[in-house]
Amino acid sequence: MTAQKTPTPQTQGPVPVVSRALGPDLARGVMLLCIALANSHYFLRAPSVLGGYPQGTDGLDAAVTWFIATFVDGRAFPMFGLLFGYGVARIAARQERLGPRAVRRLLWRRSAGLVVVGFLHAVLLYVGDILAAYGVLLFFGAWLVRWPDRRLLITAGVFFALGALPGDGSLSISADPPHVTMLPPDLLTMLTARPAISAYVALLGPLGFAAPFALGLWAGRRRILEQPDRHRTLLRVTAAVGIPAAVLGAQPVALVLAGAVGVPDRPTLELLGPLHDTTGVLGGCGYAALLCLVALRLDAGPSRPLVDAIAATGQRSMTCYLAQSVVWTVAFTPFLLDLSGTLTVASTALLATTTWLATVALAETMRRTGHRGPFEVLLRRVTYRRTAPAPSEAGAPVRPGG
């Protein structure tokens, strides 16, 4: 008799579109608006800059500065980190039958894909790229997916506490003008100066994202954002505590940036900057919780074309994030349109919002035609080593959050 071979477990691919929960996708879609607003103002040139904002403004520009510093800066990227960790936990859970080593290798392939795409993105389009930083974070985070809950929460707490320590590393209090790598005077400078700074950002960035990432891993194990009906109390408390804490914690810096109060001395700023950033972690968690509660109410409601379009944007978050950078490159690069010395805070916020709306329209078009984002397809092929969608995806009707 010939011994039968035990079949090797096959990698389970990404979740079919019709099986995705609305909450996380809606949160990712809204998050991209926040990221556009948070990134774009750092391109502005002015005689005096603080926290990426020209100083001495008033009226509409001052109001927009206060709004973005209060609700967006330092709040969008923690939400990104939380959702990223959440997604990693769900990937690991779906592949659990492969065993720990196979899951780590799968996550490392995803990490490598993020690093390569992120590095090219940083060099060719936007030097403030965060994809490579998340790729580096995932390289180490692949070990965290099997940590017990207690260790994950302690890790999140430690990195949260480290971020609260006084220091001058907060972008919210930086007085530096846009770096030459953000506004390169020529193509040669762009291609030669950006690689080093991109590597620096990719290697140090994970330190600031570690706390929300660990929280996302913990939440992903429990499917908290996908099953908000089972976790209403936790989500309500997170939103009710996190968002007000973020708003209040932002006020010392936001009021200074808007010119409502004078700029304090440097030691005081080095206290206020970390306060702004650490309360932003609470705000990012609060935003995700609130959007998932909103999704719970919308999911059972009537026709929702705008919600579906924003969720489609969240499903294609990598593609839409990279599309934003094409706009920043064309608008602000000195040897292209060179608008960094022309646009104001308010007009730059309008450009960012318009850019986000354009990506929403693009994502909705892809949703209606049954196409995934090209960079999502690329990353999935690298991760799962598949060249075609599963049958359940190829012919399925597309409905975000179904």
CSV table of C-alpha atoms in Angstrom, one decimal, residues 116-131 194 198 321-326:
chain,number,residue,atom,x,y,z
A,116,VAL,CA,9.6,48.4,-0.9
A,117,VAL,CA,6.5,50.3,-1.9
A,118,GLY,CA,7.0,52.8,0.9
A,119,PHE,CA,10.6,53.4,0.0
A,120,LEU,CA,9.9,54.0,-3.6
A,121,HIS,CA,7.0,56.2,-2.6
A,122,ALA,CA,9.2,58.3,-0.3
A,123,VAL,CA,11.9,58.7,-3.0
A,124,LEU,CA,9.7,59.4,-6.0
A,125,LEU,CA,6.7,61.2,-4.4
A,126,TYR,CA,6.5,62.0,-0.7
A,127,VAL,CA,9.4,61.8,1.7
A,128,GLY,CA,7.1,61.7,4.7
A,129,ASP,CA,5.9,58.2,3.7
A,130,ILE,CA,4.6,56.0,6.5
A,131,LEU,CA,4.2,52.7,4.6
A,194,ARG,CA,15.6,61.4,-0.1
A,198,SER,CA,13.4,58.0,4.1
A,321,TYR,CA,-3.0,57.2,0.1
A,322,LEU,CA,-0.4,57.0,-2.7
A,323,ALA,CA,-2.8,58.9,-5.0
A,324,GLN,CA,-2.7,61.8,-2.5
A,325,SER,CA,1.1,62.0,-2.9
A,326,VAL,CA,0.8,62.5,-6.6
